[in-house]
mmCIF file of C-alpha atoms in Angstrom:
data_model
loop_
_atom_site.group_PDB
_atom_site.id
_atom_site.type_symbol
_atom_site.label_atom_id
_atom_site.label_comp_id
_atom_site.label_asym_id
_atom_site.label_seq_id
_atom_site.Cartn_x
_atom_site.Cartn_y
_atom_site.Cartn_z
ATOM 1 C CA UNK A 1 18.466 -61.099 4.703
ATOM 2 C CA UNK A 2 20.839 -58.127 4.404
ATOM 3 C CA UNK A 3 20.461 -55.632 7.233
ATOM 4 C CA UNK A 4 21.104 -52.055 6.088
ATOM 5 C CA UNK A 5 23.803 -50.103 7.901
ATOM 6 C CA UNK A 6 22.016 -47.517 9.987
ATOM 7 C CA UNK A 7 25.186 -46.030 11.487
ATOM 8 C CA UNK A 8 25.167 -42.987 9.140
ATOM 9 C CA UNK A 9 21.583 -42.226 10.176
ATOM 10 C CA UNK A 10 22.502 -42.200 13.858
ATOM 11 C CA UNK A 11 25.516 -40.019 13.103
ATOM 12 C CA UNK A 12 23.291 -37.542 11.254
ATOM 13 C CA UNK A 13 21.011 -37.629 14.319
ATOM 14 C CA UNK A 14 23.999 -36.813 16.549
ATOM 15 C CA UNK A 15 24.631 -33.731 14.427
ATOM 16 C CA UNK A 16 20.923 -32.887 14.691
ATOM 17 C CA UNK A 17 21.246 -33.209 18.498
ATOM 18 C CA UNK A 18 24.003 -30.560 18.411
ATOM 19 C CA UNK A 19 21.837 -28.446 16.102
ATOM 20 C CA UNK A 20 18.931 -28.660 18.568
ATOM 21 C CA UNK A 21 21.166 -27.316 21.329
ATOM 22 C CA UNK A 22 22.532 -24.503 19.157
ATOM 23 C CA UNK A 23 19.060 -23.440 18.027
ATOM 24 C CA UNK A 24 17.650 -22.884 21.521
ATOM 25 C CA UNK A 25 20.523 -22.520 24.007
ATOM 26 C CA UNK A 26 21.397 -18.939 23.025
ATOM 27 C CA UNK A 27 18.172 -17.603 24.539
ATOM 28 C CA UNK A 28 19.261 -18.961 27.917
ATOM 29 C CA UNK A 29 22.754 -17.502 27.519
ATOM 30 C CA UNK A 30 21.552 -13.932 26.876
ATOM 31 C CA UNK A 31 22.062 -12.648 30.475
ATOM 32 C CA UNK A 32 25.662 -13.942 30.506
ATOM 33 C CA UNK A 33 26.412 -12.544 27.031
ATOM 34 C CA UNK A 34 24.843 -9.227 28.022
ATOM 35 C CA UNK A 35 27.235 -8.933 30.951
ATOM 36 C CA UNK A 36 30.239 -10.180 28.965
ATOM 37 C CA UNK A 37 29.932 -7.598 26.171
ATOM 38 C CA UNK A 38 28.152 -4.820 28.119
ATOM 39 C CA UNK A 39 25.168 -4.713 25.770
ATOM 40 C CA UNK A 40 21.475 -4.438 26.549
ATOM 41 C CA UNK A 41 19.142 -7.405 26.711
ATOM 42 C CA UNK A 42 17.385 -6.153 23.574
ATOM 43 C CA UNK A 43 20.664 -6.120 21.658
ATOM 44 C CA UNK A 44 21.853 -9.477 23.009
ATOM 45 C CA UNK A 45 18.536 -11.050 22.004
ATOM 46 C CA UNK A 46 19.315 -10.260 18.370
ATOM 47 C CA UNK A 47 21.742 -13.180 18.425
ATOM 48 C CA UNK A 48 18.693 -15.440 18.311
ATOM 49 C CA UNK A 49 17.288 -13.388 15.438
ATOM 50 C CA UNK A 50 20.557 -13.621 13.490
ATOM 51 C CA UNK A 51 20.662 -17.403 13.837
ATOM 52 C CA UNK A 52 17.013 -18.010 12.969
ATOM 53 C CA UNK A 53 16.875 -15.594 10.025
ATOM 54 C CA UNK A 54 20.045 -17.066 8.513
ATOM 55 C CA UNK A 55 18.682 -20.572 9.137
ATOM 56 C CA UNK A 56 15.283 -19.866 7.621
ATOM 57 C CA UNK A 57 16.252 -17.599 4.725
ATOM 58 C CA UNK A 58 19.851 -18.479 3.914
ATOM 59 C CA UNK A 59 19.780 -22.262 3.988
ATOM 60 C CA UNK A 60 17.293 -22.780 1.079
ATOM 61 C CA UNK A 61 19.488 -20.578 -1.125
ATOM 62 C CA UNK A 62 22.636 -22.550 -0.281
ATOM 63 C CA UNK A 63 20.857 -25.886 -0.776
ATOM 64 C CA UNK A 64 19.555 -24.721 -4.159
ATOM 65 C CA UNK A 65 23.095 -23.758 -5.236
ATOM 66 C CA UNK A 66 24.677 -27.062 -4.111
ATOM 67 C CA UNK A 67 25.712 -29.122 -7.183
ATOM 68 C CA UNK A 68 23.583 -32.222 -7.735
ATOM 69 C CA UNK A 69 26.609 -34.541 -7.712
ATOM 70 C CA UNK A 70 28.040 -33.088 -4.475
ATOM 71 C CA UNK A 71 25.404 -34.157 -1.959
ATOM 72 C CA UNK A 72 27.832 -35.934 0.374
ATOM 73 C CA UNK A 73 30.341 -33.099 0.141
ATOM 74 C CA UNK A 74 27.611 -30.542 0.749
ATOM 75 C CA UNK A 75 26.473 -32.376 3.868
ATOM 76 C CA UNK A 76 29.985 -32.567 5.299
ATOM 77 C CA UNK A 77 30.837 -28.966 4.406
ATOM 78 C CA UNK A 78 27.655 -27.629 6.015
ATOM 79 C CA UNK A 79 28.317 -29.594 9.199
ATOM 80 C CA UNK A 80 31.956 -28.458 9.183
ATOM 81 C CA UNK A 81 30.815 -24.846 8.767
ATOM 82 C CA UNK A 82 28.387 -25.297 11.667
ATOM 83 C CA UNK A 83 31.186 -26.646 13.892
ATOM 84 C CA UNK A 84 33.634 -23.875 12.950
ATOM 85 C CA UNK A 85 31.003 -21.162 13.457
ATOM 86 C CA UNK A 86 30.152 -22.409 16.948
ATOM 87 C CA UNK A 87 33.816 -22.652 17.920
ATOM 88 C CA UNK A 88 34.421 -19.158 16.525
ATOM 89 C CA UNK A 89 31.381 -17.902 18.451
ATOM 90 C CA UNK A 90 32.922 -19.194 21.663
ATOM 91 C CA UNK A 91 36.188 -17.396 20.788
ATOM 92 C CA UNK A 92 34.545 -14.126 19.676
ATOM 93 C CA UNK A 93 36.078 -11.053 21.290
ATOM 94 C CA UNK A 94 33.409 -8.594 20.160
ATOM 95 C CA UNK A 95 29.640 -8.683 20.028
ATOM 96 C CA UNK A 96 29.679 -7.883 16.300
ATOM 97 C CA UNK A 97 31.883 -10.896 15.603
ATOM 98 C CA UNK A 98 29.614 -13.075 17.734
ATOM 99 C CA UNK A 99 26.577 -11.877 15.782
ATOM 100 C CA UNK A 100 28.240 -12.694 12.448
ATOM 101 C CA UNK A 101 29.291 -16.167 13.565
ATOM 102 C CA UNK A 102 25.791 -16.952 14.914
ATOM 103 C CA UNK A 103 24.373 -16.088 11.488
ATOM 104 C CA UNK A 104 26.943 -18.339 9.783
ATOM 105 C CA UNK A 105 26.105 -21.116 12.259
ATOM 106 C CA UNK A 106 22.438 -20.694 11.337
ATOM 107 C CA UNK A 107 23.148 -21.179 7.634
ATOM 108 C CA UNK A 108 25.280 -24.250 8.340
ATOM 109 C CA UNK A 109 22.594 -25.709 10.614
ATOM 110 C CA UNK A 110 19.775 -25.244 8.118
ATOM 111 C CA UNK A 111 21.722 -26.703 5.207
ATOM 112 C CA UNK A 112 22.942 -29.624 7.315
ATOM 113 C CA UNK A 113 19.487 -30.634 8.538
ATOM 114 C CA UNK A 114 17.972 -30.493 5.053
ATOM 115 C CA UNK A 115 20.820 -32.441 3.460
ATOM 116 C CA UNK A 116 21.062 -34.792 6.459
ATOM 117 C CA UNK A 117 17.419 -35.794 6.097
ATOM 118 C CA UNK A 118 17.982 -36.223 2.360
ATOM 119 C CA UNK A 119 21.044 -38.398 3.002
ATOM 120 C CA UNK A 120 19.157 -40.560 5.503
ATOM 121 C CA UNK A 121 16.417 -41.060 2.933
ATOM 122 C CA UNK A 122 18.990 -41.952 0.277
ATOM 123 C CA UNK A 123 20.641 -44.698 2.374
ATOM 124 C CA UNK A 124 17.301 -46.154 3.550
ATOM 125 C CA UNK A 125 14.869 -48.405 1.760
ATOM 126 C CA UNK A 126 11.647 -46.545 0.845
ATOM 127 C CA UNK A 127 9.629 -48.595 3.337
ATOM 128 C CA UNK A 128 12.031 -47.565 6.153
ATOM 129 C CA UNK A 129 12.507 -43.943 5.168
ATOM 130 C CA UNK A 130 9.980 -42.652 7.692
ATOM 131 C CA UNK A 131 11.810 -44.311 10.568
ATOM 132 C CA UNK A 132 15.116 -42.846 9.384
ATOM 133 C CA UNK A 133 13.685 -39.321 9.313
ATOM 134 C CA UNK A 134 12.106 -39.928 12.733
ATOM 135 C CA UNK A 135 15.510 -40.819 14.199
ATOM 136 C CA UNK A 136 16.968 -37.525 12.963
ATOM 137 C CA UNK A 137 14.048 -35.398 14.162
ATOM 138 C CA UNK A 138 14.157 -37.287 17.454
ATOM 139 C CA UNK A 139 17.825 -36.382 17.728
ATOM 140 C CA UNK A 140 17.024 -32.706 17.239
ATOM 141 C CA UNK A 141 14.151 -32.856 19.743
ATOM 142 C CA UNK A 142 16.450 -34.541 22.255
ATOM 143 C CA UNK A 143 18.951 -31.740 21.758
ATOM 144 C CA UNK A 144 16.291 -29.203 22.685
ATOM 145 C CA UNK A 145 14.880 -31.131 25.650
ATOM 146 C CA UNK A 146 18.036 -32.700 27.085
ATOM 147 C CA UNK A 147 20.940 -30.850 25.499
ATOM 148 C CA UNK A 148 19.821 -27.273 26.180
ATOM 149 C CA UNK A 149 19.482 -27.737 29.979
ATOM 150 C CA UNK A 150 22.844 -29.540 29.974
ATOM 151 C CA UNK A 151 24.431 -26.706 28.023
ATOM 152 C CA UNK A 152 23.003 -24.087 30.365
ATOM 153 C CA UNK A 153 24.161 -26.055 33.401
ATOM 154 C CA UNK A 154 27.706 -26.197 32.016
ATOM 155 C CA UNK A 155 27.532 -22.492 31.122
ATOM 156 C CA UNK A 156 26.601 -21.574 34.699
ATOM 157 C CA UNK A 157 29.757 -23.301 35.915
ATOM 158 C CA UNK A 158 32.230 -22.484 33.138
ATOM 159 C CA UNK A 159 30.877 -19.457 31.268
ATOM 160 C CA UNK A 160 28.574 -19.016 28.273
ATOM 161 C CA UNK A 161 31.345 -20.030 25.847
ATOM 162 C CA UNK A 162 31.350 -23.580 27.238
ATOM 163 C CA UNK A 163 27.828 -24.217 25.941
ATOM 164 C CA UNK A 164 28.962 -23.380 22.411
ATOM 165 C CA UNK A 165 32.067 -25.517 22.828
ATOM 166 C CA UNK A 166 29.742 -28.403 23.746
ATOM 167 C CA UNK A 167 27.881 -27.869 20.462
ATOM 168 C CA UNK A 168 31.170 -27.720 18.536
ATOM 169 C CA UNK A 169 32.461 -30.919 20.147
ATOM 170 C CA UNK A 170 29.262 -32.860 19.442
ATOM 171 C CA UNK A 171 29.235 -31.547 15.880
ATOM 172 C CA UNK A 172 32.869 -32.577 15.430
ATOM 173 C CA UNK A 173 32.068 -36.095 16.606
ATOM 174 C CA UNK A 174 29.245 -36.319 14.069
ATOM 175 C CA UNK A 175 31.478 -34.875 11.335
ATOM 176 C CA UNK A 176 34.262 -37.380 11.993
ATOM 177 C CA UNK A 177 31.823 -40.299 12.050
ATOM 178 C CA UNK A 178 30.116 -39.234 8.823
ATOM 179 C CA UNK A 179 33.439 -38.632 7.095
ATOM 180 C CA UNK A 180 34.352 -42.245 7.834
ATOM 181 C CA UNK A 181 30.975 -43.998 7.612
ATOM 182 C CA UNK A 182 28.752 -42.071 5.205
ATOM 183 C CA UNK A 183 28.765 -43.840 1.830
ATOM 184 C CA UNK A 184 28.687 -42.075 -1.488
ATOM 185 C CA UNK A 185 25.225 -40.615 -2.070
ATOM 186 C CA UNK A 186 23.394 -40.935 -5.378
ATOM 187 C CA UNK A 187 23.633 -37.764 -7.418
ATOM 188 C CA UNK A 188 20.421 -35.798 -7.625
ATOM 189 C CA UNK A 189 18.973 -34.953 -11.018
ATOM 190 C CA UNK A 190 21.003 -32.038 -12.371
ATOM 191 C CA UNK A 191 18.919 -28.938 -13.073
ATOM 192 C CA UNK A 192 19.365 -25.197 -13.337
ATOM 193 C CA UNK A 193 18.533 -22.807 -10.507
ATOM 194 C CA UNK A 194 15.487 -21.704 -12.461
ATOM 195 C CA UNK A 195 14.185 -25.258 -12.662
ATOM 196 C CA UNK A 196 14.841 -25.741 -8.958
ATOM 197 C CA UNK A 197 12.824 -22.635 -8.155
ATOM 198 C CA UNK A 198 9.974 -24.143 -10.144
ATOM 199 C CA UNK A 199 9.290 -26.167 -7.008
ATOM 200 C CA UNK A 200 7.315 -23.146 -5.811
ATOM 201 C CA UNK A 201 4.809 -23.752 -8.610
ATOM 202 C CA UNK A 202 4.131 -27.316 -7.446
ATOM 203 C CA UNK A 203 0.693 -27.164 -5.825
ATOM 204 C CA UNK A 204 1.252 -30.344 -3.824
ATOM 205 C CA UNK A 205 4.468 -28.974 -2.320
ATOM 206 C CA UNK A 206 2.901 -25.591 -1.592
ATOM 207 C CA UNK A 207 0.091 -27.247 0.373
ATOM 208 C CA UNK A 208 2.611 -29.237 2.427
ATOM 209 C CA UNK A 209 4.656 -26.096 3.155
ATOM 210 C CA UNK A 210 1.551 -24.114 4.068
ATOM 211 C CA UNK A 211 0.414 -26.820 6.476
ATOM 212 C CA UNK A 212 3.868 -26.687 8.099
ATOM 213 C CA UNK A 213 3.597 -22.906 8.336
ATOM 214 C CA UNK A 214 0.163 -23.095 9.989
ATOM 215 C CA UNK A 215 1.316 -25.851 12.344
ATOM 216 C CA UNK A 216 4.292 -23.724 13.424
ATOM 217 C CA UNK A 217 2.103 -20.656 13.955
ATOM 218 C CA UNK A 218 -0.176 -22.737 16.172
ATOM 219 C CA UNK A 219 2.330 -24.932 18.008
ATOM 220 C CA UNK A 220 5.539 -22.899 18.278
ATOM 221 C CA UNK A 221 3.636 -19.638 18.490
ATOM 222 C CA UNK A 222 1.629 -20.866 21.480
ATOM 223 C CA UNK A 223 4.795 -22.271 23.067
ATOM 224 C CA UNK A 224 6.002 -18.670 23.400
ATOM 225 C CA UNK A 225 3.018 -17.892 25.643
ATOM 226 C CA UNK A 226 2.663 -21.053 27.691
ATOM 227 C CA UNK A 227 4.104 -19.257 30.742
ATOM 228 C CA UNK A 228 1.575 -16.363 30.712
ATOM 229 C CA UNK A 229 -1.282 -18.841 30.291
ATOM 230 C CA UNK A 230 -0.288 -21.062 33.207
ATOM 231 C CA UNK A 231 0.650 -18.066 35.395
ATOM 232 C CA UNK A 232 -2.808 -16.501 34.999
ATOM 233 C CA UNK A 233 -4.785 -16.611 38.239
ATOM 234 C CA UNK A 234 -7.758 -18.030 36.342
ATOM 235 C CA UNK A 235 -5.700 -21.057 35.304
ATOM 236 C CA UNK A 236 -4.022 -22.291 38.438
ATOM 237 C CA UNK A 237 -1.315 -19.589 38.731
ATOM 238 C CA UNK A 238 1.499 -22.166 38.725
ATOM 239 C CA UNK A 239 4.688 -21.019 40.447
ATOM 240 C CA UNK A 240 7.083 -22.465 37.900
ATOM 241 C CA UNK A 241 6.453 -23.234 34.246
ATOM 242 C CA UNK A 242 9.629 -25.342 33.973
ATOM 243 C CA UNK A 243 7.969 -28.742 34.670
ATOM 244 C CA UNK A 244 5.412 -28.041 31.955
ATOM 245 C CA UNK A 245 8.129 -27.126 29.448
ATOM 246 C CA UNK A 246 9.837 -30.414 30.276
ATOM 247 C CA UNK A 247 6.568 -32.292 29.749
ATOM 248 C CA UNK A 248 6.115 -30.563 26.378
ATOM 249 C CA UNK A 249 9.679 -31.408 25.363
ATOM 250 C CA UNK A 250 9.520 -35.020 26.517
ATOM 251 C CA UNK A 251 6.317 -35.414 24.534
ATOM 252 C CA UNK A 252 8.195 -34.039 21.518
ATOM 253 C CA UNK A 253 11.019 -36.575 21.861
ATOM 254 C CA UNK A 254 8.608 -39.489 22.274
ATOM 255 C CA UNK A 255 6.410 -38.313 19.409
ATOM 256 C CA UNK A 256 9.384 -37.847 17.074
ATOM 257 C CA UNK A 257 10.625 -41.389 17.634
ATOM 258 C CA UNK A 258 7.245 -43.177 17.703
ATOM 259 C CA UNK A 259 5.925 -41.560 14.523
ATOM 260 C CA UNK A 260 8.527 -43.301 12.328
ATOM 261 C CA UNK A 261 6.890 -46.742 12.087
ATOM 262 C CA UNK A 262 3.490 -45.095 11.481
ATOM 263 C CA UNK A 263 4.887 -43.073 8.590
ATOM 264 C CA UNK A 264 6.155 -46.261 6.970
ATOM 265 C CA UNK A 265 2.808 -48.044 7.401
ATOM 266 C CA UNK A 266 0.170 -45.368 6.832
ATOM 267 C CA UNK A 267 -0.472 -42.980 3.971
ATOM 268 C CA UNK A 268 1.292 -39.692 4.689
ATOM 269 C CA UNK A 269 -1.589 -37.284 3.946
ATOM 270 C CA UNK A 270 -4.001 -39.227 6.171
ATOM 271 C CA UNK A 271 -1.484 -39.264 9.019
ATOM 272 C CA UNK A 272 -0.774 -35.535 8.648
ATOM 273 C CA UNK A 273 -4.506 -34.784 8.762
ATOM 274 C CA UNK A 274 -4.880 -36.815 11.965
ATOM 275 C CA UNK A 275 -1.876 -35.100 13.567
ATOM 276 C CA UNK A 276 -3.257 -31.644 12.792
ATOM 277 C CA UNK A 277 -6.582 -32.581 14.370
ATOM 278 C CA UNK A 278 -4.896 -33.857 17.540
ATOM 279 C CA UNK A 279 -2.820 -30.666 17.660
ATOM 280 C CA UNK A 280 -5.984 -28.551 17.404
ATOM 281 C CA UNK A 281 -7.794 -30.514 20.130
ATOM 282 C CA UNK A 282 -4.824 -30.343 22.513
ATOM 283 C CA UNK A 283 -4.547 -26.559 22.063
ATOM 284 C CA UNK A 284 -8.284 -26.059 22.595
ATOM 285 C CA UNK A 285 -8.065 -28.125 25.799
ATOM 286 C CA UNK A 286 -5.201 -26.098 27.282
ATOM 287 C CA UNK A 287 -7.252 -23.371 29.057
ATOM 288 C CA UNK A 288 -10.049 -25.788 29.981
ATOM 289 C CA UNK A 289 -7.795 -28.322 31.697
ATOM 290 C CA UNK A 290 -5.591 -25.601 33.242
ATOM 291 C CA UNK A 291 -8.675 -24.112 34.904
ATOM 292 C CA UNK A 292 -9.540 -27.519 36.391
ATOM 293 C CA UNK A 293 -6.165 -28.779 37.595
ATOM 294 C CA UNK A 294 -2.457 -28.016 37.335
ATOM 295 C CA UNK A 295 -1.932 -31.766 36.868
ATOM 296 C CA UNK A 296 -4.674 -32.318 34.293
ATOM 297 C CA UNK A 297 -3.254 -29.674 31.952
ATOM 298 C CA UNK A 298 -0.153 -31.825 31.518
ATOM 299 C CA UNK A 299 -2.158 -34.199 29.303
ATOM 300 C CA UNK A 300 -2.884 -31.728 26.469
ATOM 301 C CA UNK A 301 0.629 -30.290 26.877
ATOM 302 C CA UNK A 302 2.311 -33.662 26.328
ATOM 303 C CA UNK A 303 0.003 -34.393 23.364
ATOM 304 C CA UNK A 304 0.729 -30.959 21.938
ATOM 305 C CA UNK A 305 4.473 -31.517 22.212
ATOM 306 C CA UNK A 306 4.250 -35.021 20.752
ATOM 307 C CA UNK A 307 2.243 -34.160 17.637
ATOM 308 C CA UNK A 308 3.914 -30.769 17.146
ATOM 309 C CA UNK A 309 7.326 -32.412 16.770
ATOM 310 C CA UNK A 310 6.054 -35.609 15.126
ATOM 311 C CA UNK A 311 4.369 -33.720 12.271
ATOM 312 C CA UNK A 312 7.635 -32.915 10.510
ATOM 313 C CA UNK A 313 8.494 -36.580 9.984
ATOM 314 C CA UNK A 314 5.588 -37.313 7.588
ATOM 315 C CA UNK A 315 5.864 -33.794 6.147
ATOM 316 C CA UNK A 316 9.504 -34.264 5.154
ATOM 317 C CA UNK A 317 8.786 -37.787 3.939
ATOM 318 C CA UNK A 318 6.011 -36.474 1.688
ATOM 319 C CA UNK A 319 8.280 -33.735 0.330
ATOM 320 C CA UNK A 320 11.003 -36.259 -0.513
ATOM 321 C CA UNK A 321 8.467 -38.545 -2.164
ATOM 322 C CA UNK A 322 6.997 -35.662 -4.169
ATOM 323 C CA UNK A 323 10.261 -34.113 -5.362
ATOM 324 C CA UNK A 324 12.869 -36.884 -5.346
ATOM 325 C CA UNK A 325 12.418 -37.565 -9.047
ATOM 326 C CA UNK A 326 13.057 -33.879 -9.833
ATOM 327 C CA UNK A 327 16.244 -33.921 -7.760
ATOM 328 C CA UNK A 328 15.241 -31.079 -5.416
ATOM 329 C CA UNK A 329 14.064 -33.037 -2.380
ATOM 330 C CA UNK A 330 16.720 -31.352 -0.203
ATOM 331 C CA UNK A 331 15.524 -27.932 -1.329
ATOM 332 C CA UNK A 332 11.948 -28.885 -0.454
ATOM 333 C CA UNK A 333 13.066 -29.888 3.042
ATOM 334 C CA UNK A 334 15.007 -26.628 3.444
ATOM 335 C CA UNK A 335 11.901 -24.678 2.439
ATOM 336 C CA UNK A 336 9.908 -26.681 4.961
ATOM 337 C CA UNK A 337 12.355 -25.701 7.719
ATOM 338 C CA UNK A 338 12.015 -22.078 6.609
ATOM 339 C CA UNK A 339 8.249 -22.373 6.902
ATOM 340 C CA UNK A 340 8.650 -23.595 10.483
ATOM 341 C CA UNK A 341 10.857 -20.684 11.533
ATOM 342 C CA UNK A 342 8.632 -18.167 9.745
ATOM 343 C CA UNK A 343 5.562 -19.696 11.384
ATOM 344 C CA UNK A 344 7.176 -19.483 14.812
ATOM 345 C CA UNK A 345 7.896 -15.777 14.289
ATOM 346 C CA UNK A 346 4.379 -15.081 13.000
ATOM 347 C CA UNK A 347 2.810 -16.959 15.908
ATOM 348 C CA UNK A 348 4.861 -15.074 18.490
ATOM 349 C CA UNK A 349 4.085 -11.713 16.872
ATOM 350 C CA UNK A 350 0.366 -12.487 16.555
ATOM 351 C CA UNK A 351 0.147 -13.624 20.178
ATOM 352 C CA UNK A 352 1.886 -10.471 21.355
ATOM 353 C CA UNK A 353 -0.565 -8.380 19.324
ATOM 354 C CA UNK A 354 -3.541 -10.128 20.931
ATOM 355 C CA UNK A 355 -2.115 -9.432 24.379
ATOM 356 C CA UNK A 356 -1.602 -5.771 23.432
ATOM 357 C CA UNK A 357 -5.321 -5.674 22.676
ATOM 358 C CA UNK A 358 -5.816 -6.840 26.296
ATOM 359 C CA UNK A 359 -7.710 -9.956 25.239
ATOM 360 C CA UNK A 360 -7.943 -12.765 27.821
ATOM 361 C CA UNK A 361 -4.910 -15.046 27.710
ATOM 362 C CA UNK A 362 -7.100 -18.074 26.918
ATOM 363 C CA UNK A 363 -7.825 -16.554 23.500
ATOM 364 C CA UNK A 364 -4.222 -17.321 22.515
ATOM 365 C CA UNK A 365 -4.800 -21.051 22.903
ATOM 366 C CA UNK A 366 -8.163 -20.820 21.151
ATOM 367 C CA UNK A 367 -6.721 -18.907 18.207
ATOM 368 C CA UNK A 368 -3.801 -21.353 17.996
ATOM 369 C CA UNK A 369 -6.272 -24.245 17.923
ATOM 370 C CA UNK A 370 -8.208 -22.471 15.189
ATOM 371 C CA UNK A 371 -5.051 -22.123 13.081
ATOM 372 C CA UNK A 372 -4.392 -25.859 13.537
ATOM 373 C CA UNK A 373 -7.952 -26.604 12.366
ATOM 374 C CA UNK A 374 -7.278 -24.465 9.293
ATOM 375 C CA UNK A 375 -4.181 -26.567 8.632
ATOM 376 C CA UNK A 376 -6.213 -29.769 8.972
ATOM 377 C CA UNK A 377 -8.809 -28.454 6.519
ATOM 378 C CA UNK A 378 -6.085 -27.488 4.068
ATOM 379 C CA UNK A 379 -4.677 -30.996 4.356
ATOM 380 C CA UNK A 380 -7.962 -32.257 2.934
ATOM 381 C CA UNK A 381 -6.828 -30.654 -0.334
ATOM 382 C CA UNK A 382 -3.857 -33.009 -0.375
ATOM 383 C CA UNK A 383 -6.093 -35.955 0.443
ATOM 384 C CA UNK A 384 -8.236 -35.148 -2.583
ATOM 385 C CA UNK A 385 -5.152 -34.668 -4.769
ATOM 386 C CA UNK A 386 -3.779 -38.137 -4.047
ATOM 387 C CA UNK A 387 -5.721 -40.064 -6.737
ATOM 388 C CA UNK A 388 -4.694 -37.493 -9.362
ATOM 389 C CA UNK A 389 -1.064 -37.600 -8.208
ATOM 390 C CA UNK A 390 -1.055 -41.389 -8.389
ATOM 391 C CA UNK A 391 -2.309 -41.276 -11.967
ATOM 392 C CA UNK A 392 0.338 -38.678 -12.906
ATOM 393 C CA UNK A 393 3.108 -40.746 -11.311
ATOM 394 C CA UNK A 394 1.980 -43.895 -13.089
ATOM 395 C CA UNK A 395 1.818 -42.074 -16.427
ATOM 396 C CA UNK A 396 5.299 -40.603 -15.995
ATOM 397 C CA UNK A 397 6.737 -44.003 -15.090
ATOM 398 C CA UNK A 398 5.202 -45.536 -18.204
ATOM 399 C CA UNK A 399 6.768 -42.822 -20.337
#
């Protein structure tokens, strides 16, 4: 039996590892950048905003404009742009230049992840596509959990620029490997920009994107406030939140890798519904277990991290399955990534508003759990749509 070459998938995952570092390391570098350019913390923090806004808003536009027959070239160019932007960030001599290059890096990162997932799906058999996507998302999760602390450790010894050089070096390794090992990718169905934008009228896709948005509001939004929750005197008043962030991240890595085989064996909508329920339960349990024991709260935290990261594997797989025939699967993935970043911003803003109202900190976890329940209920819509979708697919194949 022929064994498919999985080397390109692992190389895409290496690039995703670099992307994971780049997405989250800047927040830890802010004090060093503040001192280097003599700017305030508030101004330095806008580097994160520049990256995330460009990632979330710019990447779907670039993906939509990428020619259908240039998928491999688009992947390599986006990764090359990401590498150059990180190297240029490390060499920036002014804060304005650094801001511009972080935005460019954000666009490159968003386009690369969307097209990388699409490429992995293209070189994998349909029954192994879920595992391929899981490897890439696991690579990104590993970059956040393992790569960010490594980058910050190097930065403390060699300056903030060294963390960005690490990202550029890892990205260059992935670029070189993909240039040599990535086979030609099948051309997507050619269509106009107007037809590509018609994806937003696909009810099935809109439900998937909305579930991702709600999951990000609940999971990533609550992540912003895990420190205030655990520091509250009513919930153990832990001295350091770092071990709990590690537990959350390790759960994310494990969940990202383990979800792959399940995606290939179970129906996507059913699995997504189950994940959203587990996410809701883990968030509801946060204040309850924290009030009982600083050790017991680690259980819902690791579950929360695992399902929060794992969710995007079946989500992206469903988007590819739904839109591959139309040739805009990469655009659907890019929109999904945008939904995640938008959801993270909404969750952080909503949590801050609740704290301004002087509500107890436990209400943040409860509200986040409620949002996850809403996502699970919305997923029922997709479950009910499956028979109709199957009939439509069968009819189109007959025609």
